GROMACS .gro file of N, CA, C and O in nm:
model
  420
    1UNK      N    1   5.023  -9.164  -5.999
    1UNK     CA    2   4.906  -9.224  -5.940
    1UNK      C    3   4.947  -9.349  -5.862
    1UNK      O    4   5.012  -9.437  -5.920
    2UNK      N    5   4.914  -9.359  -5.739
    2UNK     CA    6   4.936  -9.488  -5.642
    2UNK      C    7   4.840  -9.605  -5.653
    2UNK      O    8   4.722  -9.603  -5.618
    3UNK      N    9   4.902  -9.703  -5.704
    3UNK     CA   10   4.835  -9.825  -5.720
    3UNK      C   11   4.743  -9.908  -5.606
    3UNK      O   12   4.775  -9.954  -5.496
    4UNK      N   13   4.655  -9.908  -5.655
    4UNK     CA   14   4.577  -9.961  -5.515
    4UNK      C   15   4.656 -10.136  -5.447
    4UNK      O   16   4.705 -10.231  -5.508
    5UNK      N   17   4.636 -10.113  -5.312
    5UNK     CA   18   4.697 -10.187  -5.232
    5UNK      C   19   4.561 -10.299  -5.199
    5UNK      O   20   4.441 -10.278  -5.217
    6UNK      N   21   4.623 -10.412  -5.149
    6UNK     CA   22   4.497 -10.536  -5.149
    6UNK      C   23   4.553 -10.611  -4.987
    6UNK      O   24   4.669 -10.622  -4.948
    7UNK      N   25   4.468 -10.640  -4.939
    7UNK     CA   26   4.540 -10.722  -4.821
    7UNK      C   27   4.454 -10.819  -4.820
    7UNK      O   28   4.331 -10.808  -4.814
    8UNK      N   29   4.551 -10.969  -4.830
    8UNK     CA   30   4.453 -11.074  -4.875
    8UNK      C   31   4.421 -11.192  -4.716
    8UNK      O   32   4.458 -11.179  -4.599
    9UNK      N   33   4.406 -11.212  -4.728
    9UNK     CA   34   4.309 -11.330  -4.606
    9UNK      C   35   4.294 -11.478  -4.652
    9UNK      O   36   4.194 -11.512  -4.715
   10UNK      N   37   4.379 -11.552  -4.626
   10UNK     CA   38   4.332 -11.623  -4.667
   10UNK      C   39   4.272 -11.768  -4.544
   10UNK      O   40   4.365 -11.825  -4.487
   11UNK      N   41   4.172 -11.802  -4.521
   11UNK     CA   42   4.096 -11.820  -4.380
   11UNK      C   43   4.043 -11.988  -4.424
   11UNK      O   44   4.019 -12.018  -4.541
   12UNK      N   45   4.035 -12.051  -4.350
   12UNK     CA   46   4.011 -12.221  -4.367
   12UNK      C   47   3.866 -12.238  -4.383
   12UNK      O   48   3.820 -12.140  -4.325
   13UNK      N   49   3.765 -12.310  -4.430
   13UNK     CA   50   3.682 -12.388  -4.442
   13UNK      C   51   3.627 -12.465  -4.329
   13UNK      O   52   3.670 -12.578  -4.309
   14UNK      N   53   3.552 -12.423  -4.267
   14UNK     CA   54   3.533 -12.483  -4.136
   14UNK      C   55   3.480 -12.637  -4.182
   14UNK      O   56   3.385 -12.646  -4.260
   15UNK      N   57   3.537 -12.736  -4.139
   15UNK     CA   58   3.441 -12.878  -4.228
   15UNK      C   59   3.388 -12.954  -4.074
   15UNK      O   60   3.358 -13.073  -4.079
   16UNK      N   61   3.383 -12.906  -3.987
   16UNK     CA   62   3.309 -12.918  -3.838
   16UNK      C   63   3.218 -12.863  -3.812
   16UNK      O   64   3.183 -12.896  -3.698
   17UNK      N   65   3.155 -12.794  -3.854
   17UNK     CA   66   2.999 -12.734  -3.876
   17UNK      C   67   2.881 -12.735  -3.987
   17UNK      O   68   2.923 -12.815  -4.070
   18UNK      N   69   2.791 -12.700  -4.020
   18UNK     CA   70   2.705 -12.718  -4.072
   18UNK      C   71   2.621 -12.597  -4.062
   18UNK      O   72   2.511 -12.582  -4.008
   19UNK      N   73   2.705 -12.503  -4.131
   19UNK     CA   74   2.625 -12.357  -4.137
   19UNK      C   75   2.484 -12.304  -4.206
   19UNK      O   76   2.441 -12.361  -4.306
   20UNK      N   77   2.439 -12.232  -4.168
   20UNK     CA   78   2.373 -12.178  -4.258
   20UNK      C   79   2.325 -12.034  -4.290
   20UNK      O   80   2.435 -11.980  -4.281
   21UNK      N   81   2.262 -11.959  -4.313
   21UNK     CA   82   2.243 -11.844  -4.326
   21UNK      C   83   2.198 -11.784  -4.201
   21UNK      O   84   2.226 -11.677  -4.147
   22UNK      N   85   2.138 -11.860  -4.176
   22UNK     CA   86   2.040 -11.783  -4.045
   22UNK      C   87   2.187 -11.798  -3.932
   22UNK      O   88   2.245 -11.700  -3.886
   23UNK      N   89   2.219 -11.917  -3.910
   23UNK     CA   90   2.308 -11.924  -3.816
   23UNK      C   91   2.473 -11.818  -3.833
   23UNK      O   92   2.536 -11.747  -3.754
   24UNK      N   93   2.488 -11.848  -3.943
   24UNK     CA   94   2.599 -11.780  -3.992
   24UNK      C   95   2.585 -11.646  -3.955
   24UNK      O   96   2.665 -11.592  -3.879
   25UNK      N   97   2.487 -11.589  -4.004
   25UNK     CA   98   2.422 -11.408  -4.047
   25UNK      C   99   2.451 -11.377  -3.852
   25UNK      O  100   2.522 -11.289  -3.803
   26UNK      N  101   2.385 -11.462  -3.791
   26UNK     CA  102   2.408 -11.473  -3.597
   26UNK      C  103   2.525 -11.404  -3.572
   26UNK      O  104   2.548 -11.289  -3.537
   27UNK      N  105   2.608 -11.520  -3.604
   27UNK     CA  106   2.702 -11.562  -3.587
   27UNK      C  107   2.800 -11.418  -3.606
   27UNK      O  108   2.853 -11.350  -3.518
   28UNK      N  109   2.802 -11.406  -3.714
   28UNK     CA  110   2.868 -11.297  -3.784
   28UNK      C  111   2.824 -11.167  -3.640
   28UNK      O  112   2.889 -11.150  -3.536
   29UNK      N  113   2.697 -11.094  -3.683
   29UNK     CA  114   2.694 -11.013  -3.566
   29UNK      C  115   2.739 -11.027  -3.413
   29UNK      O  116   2.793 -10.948  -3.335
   30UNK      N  117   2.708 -11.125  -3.404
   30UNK     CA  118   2.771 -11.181  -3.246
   30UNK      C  119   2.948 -11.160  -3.232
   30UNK      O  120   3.002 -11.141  -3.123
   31UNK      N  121   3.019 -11.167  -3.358
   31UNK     CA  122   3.150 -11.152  -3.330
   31UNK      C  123   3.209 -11.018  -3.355
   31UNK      O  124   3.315 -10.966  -3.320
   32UNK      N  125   3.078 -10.967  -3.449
   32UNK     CA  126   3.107 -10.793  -3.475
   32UNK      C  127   3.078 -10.699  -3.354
   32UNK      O  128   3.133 -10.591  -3.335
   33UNK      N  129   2.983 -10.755  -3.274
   33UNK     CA  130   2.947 -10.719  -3.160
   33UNK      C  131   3.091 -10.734  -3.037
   33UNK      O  132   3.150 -10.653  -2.965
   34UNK      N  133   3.097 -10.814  -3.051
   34UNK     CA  134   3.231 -10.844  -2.947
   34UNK      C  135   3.349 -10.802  -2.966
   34UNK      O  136   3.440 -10.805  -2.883
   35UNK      N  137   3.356 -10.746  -3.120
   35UNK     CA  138   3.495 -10.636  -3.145
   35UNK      C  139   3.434 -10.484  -3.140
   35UNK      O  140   3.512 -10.395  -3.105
   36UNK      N  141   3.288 -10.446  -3.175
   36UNK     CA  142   3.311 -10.297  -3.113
   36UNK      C  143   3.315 -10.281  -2.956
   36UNK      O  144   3.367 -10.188  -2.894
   37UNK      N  145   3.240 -10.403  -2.898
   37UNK     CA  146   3.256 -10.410  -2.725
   37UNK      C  147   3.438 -10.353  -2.689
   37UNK      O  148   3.481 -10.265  -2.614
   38UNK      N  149   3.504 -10.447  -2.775
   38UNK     CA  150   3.613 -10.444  -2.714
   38UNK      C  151   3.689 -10.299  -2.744
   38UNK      O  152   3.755 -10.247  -2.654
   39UNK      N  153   3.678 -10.246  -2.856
   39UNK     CA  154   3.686 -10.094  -2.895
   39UNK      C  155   3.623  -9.956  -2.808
   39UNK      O  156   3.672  -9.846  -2.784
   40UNK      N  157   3.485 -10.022  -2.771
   40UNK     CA  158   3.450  -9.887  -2.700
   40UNK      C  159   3.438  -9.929  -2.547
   40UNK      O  160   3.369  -9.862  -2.471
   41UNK      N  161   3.513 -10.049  -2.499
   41UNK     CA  162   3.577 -10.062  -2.395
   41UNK      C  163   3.735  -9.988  -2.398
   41UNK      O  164   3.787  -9.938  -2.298
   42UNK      N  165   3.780  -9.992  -2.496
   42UNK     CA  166   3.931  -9.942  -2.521
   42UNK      C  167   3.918  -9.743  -2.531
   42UNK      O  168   3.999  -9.653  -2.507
   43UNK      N  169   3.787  -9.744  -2.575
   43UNK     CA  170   3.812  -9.572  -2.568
   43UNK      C  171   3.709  -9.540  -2.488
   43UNK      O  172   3.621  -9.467  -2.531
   44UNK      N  173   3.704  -9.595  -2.344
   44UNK     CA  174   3.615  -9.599  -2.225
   44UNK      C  175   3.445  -9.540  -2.279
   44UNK      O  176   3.371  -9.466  -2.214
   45UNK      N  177   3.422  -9.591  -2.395
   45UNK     CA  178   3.249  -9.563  -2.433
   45UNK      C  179   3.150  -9.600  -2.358
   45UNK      O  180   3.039  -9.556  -2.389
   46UNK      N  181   3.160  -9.676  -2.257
   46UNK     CA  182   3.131  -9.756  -2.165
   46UNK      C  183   3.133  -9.683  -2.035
   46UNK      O  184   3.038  -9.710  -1.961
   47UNK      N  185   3.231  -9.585  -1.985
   47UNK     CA  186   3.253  -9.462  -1.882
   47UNK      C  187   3.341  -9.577  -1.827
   47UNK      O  188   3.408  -9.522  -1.739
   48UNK      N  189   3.369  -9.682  -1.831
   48UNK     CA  190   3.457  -9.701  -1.726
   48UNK      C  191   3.648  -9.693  -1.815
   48UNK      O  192   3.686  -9.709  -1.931
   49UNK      N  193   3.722  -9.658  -1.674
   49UNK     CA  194   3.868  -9.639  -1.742
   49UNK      C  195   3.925  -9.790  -1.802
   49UNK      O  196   3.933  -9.897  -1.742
   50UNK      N  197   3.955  -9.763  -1.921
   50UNK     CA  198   4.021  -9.904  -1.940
   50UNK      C  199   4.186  -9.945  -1.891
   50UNK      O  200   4.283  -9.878  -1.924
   51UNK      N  201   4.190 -10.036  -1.830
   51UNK     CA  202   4.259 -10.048  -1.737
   51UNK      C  203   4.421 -10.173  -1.795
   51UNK      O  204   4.528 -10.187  -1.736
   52UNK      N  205   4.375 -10.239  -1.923
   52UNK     CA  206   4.449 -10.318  -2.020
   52UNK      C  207   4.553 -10.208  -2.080
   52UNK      O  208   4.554 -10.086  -2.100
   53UNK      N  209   4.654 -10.334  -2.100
   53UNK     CA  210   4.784 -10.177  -2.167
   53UNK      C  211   4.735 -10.168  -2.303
   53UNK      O  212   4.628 -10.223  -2.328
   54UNK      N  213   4.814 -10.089  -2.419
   54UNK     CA  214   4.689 -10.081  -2.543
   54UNK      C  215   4.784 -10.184  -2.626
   54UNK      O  216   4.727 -10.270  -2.695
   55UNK      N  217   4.906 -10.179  -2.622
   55UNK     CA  218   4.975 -10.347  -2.693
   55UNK      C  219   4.869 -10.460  -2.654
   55UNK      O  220   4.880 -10.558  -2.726
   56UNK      N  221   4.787 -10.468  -2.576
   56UNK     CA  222   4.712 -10.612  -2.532
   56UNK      C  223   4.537 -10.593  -2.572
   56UNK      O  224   4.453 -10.682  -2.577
   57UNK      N  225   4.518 -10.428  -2.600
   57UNK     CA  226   4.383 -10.458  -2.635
   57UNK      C  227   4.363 -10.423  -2.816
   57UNK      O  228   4.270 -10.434  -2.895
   58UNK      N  229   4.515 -10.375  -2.824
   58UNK     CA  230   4.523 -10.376  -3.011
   58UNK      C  231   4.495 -10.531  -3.025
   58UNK      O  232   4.411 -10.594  -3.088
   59UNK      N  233   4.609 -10.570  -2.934
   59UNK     CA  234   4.620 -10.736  -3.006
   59UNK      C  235   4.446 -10.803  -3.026
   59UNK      O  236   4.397 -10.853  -3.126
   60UNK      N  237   4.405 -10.787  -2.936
   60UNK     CA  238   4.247 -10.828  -2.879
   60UNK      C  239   4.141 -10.823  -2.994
   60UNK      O  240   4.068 -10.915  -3.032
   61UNK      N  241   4.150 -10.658  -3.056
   61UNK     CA  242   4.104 -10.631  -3.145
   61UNK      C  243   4.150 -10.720  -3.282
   61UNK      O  244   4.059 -10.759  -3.355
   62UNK      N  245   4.310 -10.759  -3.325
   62UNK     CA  246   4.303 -10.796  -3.412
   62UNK      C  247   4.277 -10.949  -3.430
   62UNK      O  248   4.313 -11.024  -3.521
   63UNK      N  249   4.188 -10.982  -3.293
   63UNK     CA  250   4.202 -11.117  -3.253
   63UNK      C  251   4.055 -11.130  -3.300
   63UNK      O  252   4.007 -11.221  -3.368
   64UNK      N  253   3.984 -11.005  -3.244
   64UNK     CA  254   3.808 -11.019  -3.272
   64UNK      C  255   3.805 -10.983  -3.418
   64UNK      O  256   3.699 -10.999  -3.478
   65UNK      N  257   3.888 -10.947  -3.469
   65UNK     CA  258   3.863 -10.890  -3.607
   65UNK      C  259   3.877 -11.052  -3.718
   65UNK      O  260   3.804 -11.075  -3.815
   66UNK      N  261   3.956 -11.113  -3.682
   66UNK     CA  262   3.994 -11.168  -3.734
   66UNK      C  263   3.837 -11.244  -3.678
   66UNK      O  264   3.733 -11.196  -3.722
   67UNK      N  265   3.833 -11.337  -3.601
   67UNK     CA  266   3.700 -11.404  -3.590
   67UNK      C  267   3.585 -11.311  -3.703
   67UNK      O  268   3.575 -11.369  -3.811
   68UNK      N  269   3.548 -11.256  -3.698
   68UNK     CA  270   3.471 -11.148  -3.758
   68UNK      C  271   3.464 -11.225  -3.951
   68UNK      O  272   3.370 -11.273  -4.015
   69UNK      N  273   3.640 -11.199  -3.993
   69UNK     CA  274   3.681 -11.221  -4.146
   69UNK      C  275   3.606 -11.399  -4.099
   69UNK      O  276   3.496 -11.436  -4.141
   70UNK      N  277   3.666 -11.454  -4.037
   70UNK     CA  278   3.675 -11.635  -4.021
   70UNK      C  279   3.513 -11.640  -4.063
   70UNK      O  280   3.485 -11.709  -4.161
   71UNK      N  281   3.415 -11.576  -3.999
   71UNK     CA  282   3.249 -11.605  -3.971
   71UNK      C  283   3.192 -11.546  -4.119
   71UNK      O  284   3.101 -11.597  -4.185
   72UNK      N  285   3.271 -11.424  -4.153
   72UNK     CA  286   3.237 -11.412  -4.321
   72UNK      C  287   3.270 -11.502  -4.430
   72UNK      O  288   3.176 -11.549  -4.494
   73UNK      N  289   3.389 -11.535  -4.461
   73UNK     CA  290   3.435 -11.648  -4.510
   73UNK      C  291   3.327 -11.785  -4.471
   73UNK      O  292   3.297 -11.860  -4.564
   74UNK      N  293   3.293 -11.802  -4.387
   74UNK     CA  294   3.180 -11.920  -4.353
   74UNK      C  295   3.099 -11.912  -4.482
   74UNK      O  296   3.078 -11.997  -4.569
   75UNK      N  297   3.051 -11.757  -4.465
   75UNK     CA  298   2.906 -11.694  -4.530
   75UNK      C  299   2.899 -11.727  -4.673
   75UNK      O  300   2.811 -11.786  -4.736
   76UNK      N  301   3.070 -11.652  -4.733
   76UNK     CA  302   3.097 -11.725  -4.831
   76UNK      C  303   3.093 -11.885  -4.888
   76UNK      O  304   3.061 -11.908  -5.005
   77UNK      N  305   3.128 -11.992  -4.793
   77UNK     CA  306   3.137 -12.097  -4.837
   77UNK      C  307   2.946 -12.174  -4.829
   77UNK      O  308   2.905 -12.282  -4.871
   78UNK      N  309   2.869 -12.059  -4.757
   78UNK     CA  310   2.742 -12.126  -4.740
   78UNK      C  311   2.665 -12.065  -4.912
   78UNK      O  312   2.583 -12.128  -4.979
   79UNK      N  313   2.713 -11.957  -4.938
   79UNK     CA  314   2.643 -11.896  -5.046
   79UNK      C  315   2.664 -11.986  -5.170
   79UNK      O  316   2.580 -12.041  -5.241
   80UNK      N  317   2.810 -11.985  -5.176
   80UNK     CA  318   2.891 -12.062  -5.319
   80UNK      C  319   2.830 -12.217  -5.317
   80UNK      O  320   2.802 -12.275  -5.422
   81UNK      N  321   2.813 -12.277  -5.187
   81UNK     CA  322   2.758 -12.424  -5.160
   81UNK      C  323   2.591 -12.451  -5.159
   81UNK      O  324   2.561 -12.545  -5.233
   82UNK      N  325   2.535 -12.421  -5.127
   82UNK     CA  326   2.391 -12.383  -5.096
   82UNK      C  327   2.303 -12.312  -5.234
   82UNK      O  328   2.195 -12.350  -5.279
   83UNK      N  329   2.412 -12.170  -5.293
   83UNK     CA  330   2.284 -12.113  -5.368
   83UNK      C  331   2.362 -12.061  -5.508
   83UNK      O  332   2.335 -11.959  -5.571
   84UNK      N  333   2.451 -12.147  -5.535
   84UNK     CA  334   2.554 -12.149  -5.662
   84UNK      C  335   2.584 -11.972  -5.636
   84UNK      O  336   2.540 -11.914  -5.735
   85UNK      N  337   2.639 -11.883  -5.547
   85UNK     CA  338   2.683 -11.770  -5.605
   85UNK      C  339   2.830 -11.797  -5.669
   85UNK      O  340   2.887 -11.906  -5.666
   86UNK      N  341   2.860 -11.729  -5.703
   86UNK     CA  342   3.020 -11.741  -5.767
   86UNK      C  343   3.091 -11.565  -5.637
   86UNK      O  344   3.044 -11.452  -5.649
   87UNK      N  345   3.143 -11.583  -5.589
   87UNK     CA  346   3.209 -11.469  -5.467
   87UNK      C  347   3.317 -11.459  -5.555
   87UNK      O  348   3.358 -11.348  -5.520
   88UNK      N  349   3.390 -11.494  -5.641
   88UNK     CA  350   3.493 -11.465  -5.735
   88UNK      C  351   3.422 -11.348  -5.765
   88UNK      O  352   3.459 -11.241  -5.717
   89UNK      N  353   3.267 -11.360  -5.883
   89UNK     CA  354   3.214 -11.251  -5.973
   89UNK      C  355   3.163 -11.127  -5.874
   89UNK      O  356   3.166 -11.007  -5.903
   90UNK      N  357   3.115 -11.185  -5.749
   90UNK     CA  358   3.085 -11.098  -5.645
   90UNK      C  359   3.217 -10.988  -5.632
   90UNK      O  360   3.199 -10.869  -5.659
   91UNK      N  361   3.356 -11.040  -5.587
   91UNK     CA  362   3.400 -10.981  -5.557
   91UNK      C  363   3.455 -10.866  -5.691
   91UNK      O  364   3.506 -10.756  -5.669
   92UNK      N  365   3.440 -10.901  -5.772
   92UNK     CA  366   3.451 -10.848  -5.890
   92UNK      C  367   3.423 -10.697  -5.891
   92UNK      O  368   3.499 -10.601  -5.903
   93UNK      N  369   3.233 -10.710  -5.869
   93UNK     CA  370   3.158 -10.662  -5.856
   93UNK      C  371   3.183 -10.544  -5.736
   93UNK      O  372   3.172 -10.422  -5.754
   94UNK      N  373   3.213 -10.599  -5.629
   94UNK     CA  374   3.251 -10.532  -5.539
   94UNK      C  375   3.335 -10.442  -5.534
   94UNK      O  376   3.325 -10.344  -5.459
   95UNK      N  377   3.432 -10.463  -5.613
   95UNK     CA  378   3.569 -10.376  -5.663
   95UNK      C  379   3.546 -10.262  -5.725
   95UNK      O  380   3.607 -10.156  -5.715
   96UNK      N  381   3.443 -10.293  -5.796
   96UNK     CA  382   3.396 -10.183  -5.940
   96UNK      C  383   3.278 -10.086  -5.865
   96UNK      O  384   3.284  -9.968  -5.897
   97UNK      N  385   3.182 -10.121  -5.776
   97UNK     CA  386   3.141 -10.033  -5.703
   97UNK      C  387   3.226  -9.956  -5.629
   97UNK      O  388   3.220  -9.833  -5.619
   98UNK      N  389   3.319 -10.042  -5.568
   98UNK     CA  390   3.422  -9.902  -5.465
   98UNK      C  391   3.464  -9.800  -5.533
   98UNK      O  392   3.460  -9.682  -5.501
   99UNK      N  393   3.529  -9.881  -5.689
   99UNK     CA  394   3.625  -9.772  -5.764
   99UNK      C  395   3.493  -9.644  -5.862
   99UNK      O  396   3.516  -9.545  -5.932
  100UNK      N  397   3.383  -9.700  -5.827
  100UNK     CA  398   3.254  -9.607  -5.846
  100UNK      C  399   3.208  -9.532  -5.764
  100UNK      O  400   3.119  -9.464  -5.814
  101UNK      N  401   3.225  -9.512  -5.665
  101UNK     CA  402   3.213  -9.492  -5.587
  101UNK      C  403   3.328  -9.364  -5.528
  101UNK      O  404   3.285  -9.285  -5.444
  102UNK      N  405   3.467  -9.353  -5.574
  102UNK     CA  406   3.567  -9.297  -5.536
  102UNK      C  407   3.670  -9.373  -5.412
  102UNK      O  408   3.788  -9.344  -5.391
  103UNK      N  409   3.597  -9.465  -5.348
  103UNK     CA  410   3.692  -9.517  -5.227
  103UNK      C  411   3.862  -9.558  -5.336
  103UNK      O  412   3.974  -9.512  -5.312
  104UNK      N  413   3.829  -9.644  -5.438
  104UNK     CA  414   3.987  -9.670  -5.472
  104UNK      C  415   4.016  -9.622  -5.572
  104UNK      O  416   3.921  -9.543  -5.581
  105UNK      N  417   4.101  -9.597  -5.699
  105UNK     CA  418   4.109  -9.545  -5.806
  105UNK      C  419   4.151  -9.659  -5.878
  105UNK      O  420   4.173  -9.651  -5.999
   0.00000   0.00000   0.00000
């Protein structure tokens, strides 16, 4: 049996803003939005040919992706600060649904 694999993130604390749910929750879509743009610009979903080499629009992607993790992590630090969650027990939680689920074993 293959041990499940973890890929960890570990992403800064923005202490230059003043987030909040509403803005954050924005926020978040606005950057999820701008990585499938850049995806179904990359597999011309859009009809037009994409014209970027794909070394420069992988990179792109793992550039929007990453903004994407940065704006969740926010979400996290507004929940844990704002409305006492614990994202430790969350993620806990989260684990045990997947492996309920069948995604991990």
């Amino acid at each position: 049996m293959r041990s499940t694999e973890y890929k960890s993130v570990s992403l800064p604390r923005l202490n230059n803003l003043k987030p909040n749910i509403e803005s954050t929750a924005l926020k978040l879509m606005e950057e999820a939005g701008e990585l499938a743009q850049l995806i179904g610009k990359y597999r011309g979903l859009n009809g037009e040919k994409c014209t970027m080499e794909e070394t420069v629009v992988i990179n792109r992607i793992a550039e929007e992706l990453l903004d994407v993790a940065q704006v969740a992590v926010s979400m996290m630090y507004v929940l844990e600060e704002n409305y006492n969650i614990s994202i430790d027990e969350k993620l806990k939680q989260h684990i045990e649904k997947l492996t309920k689920k069948g995604y991990i074993k």
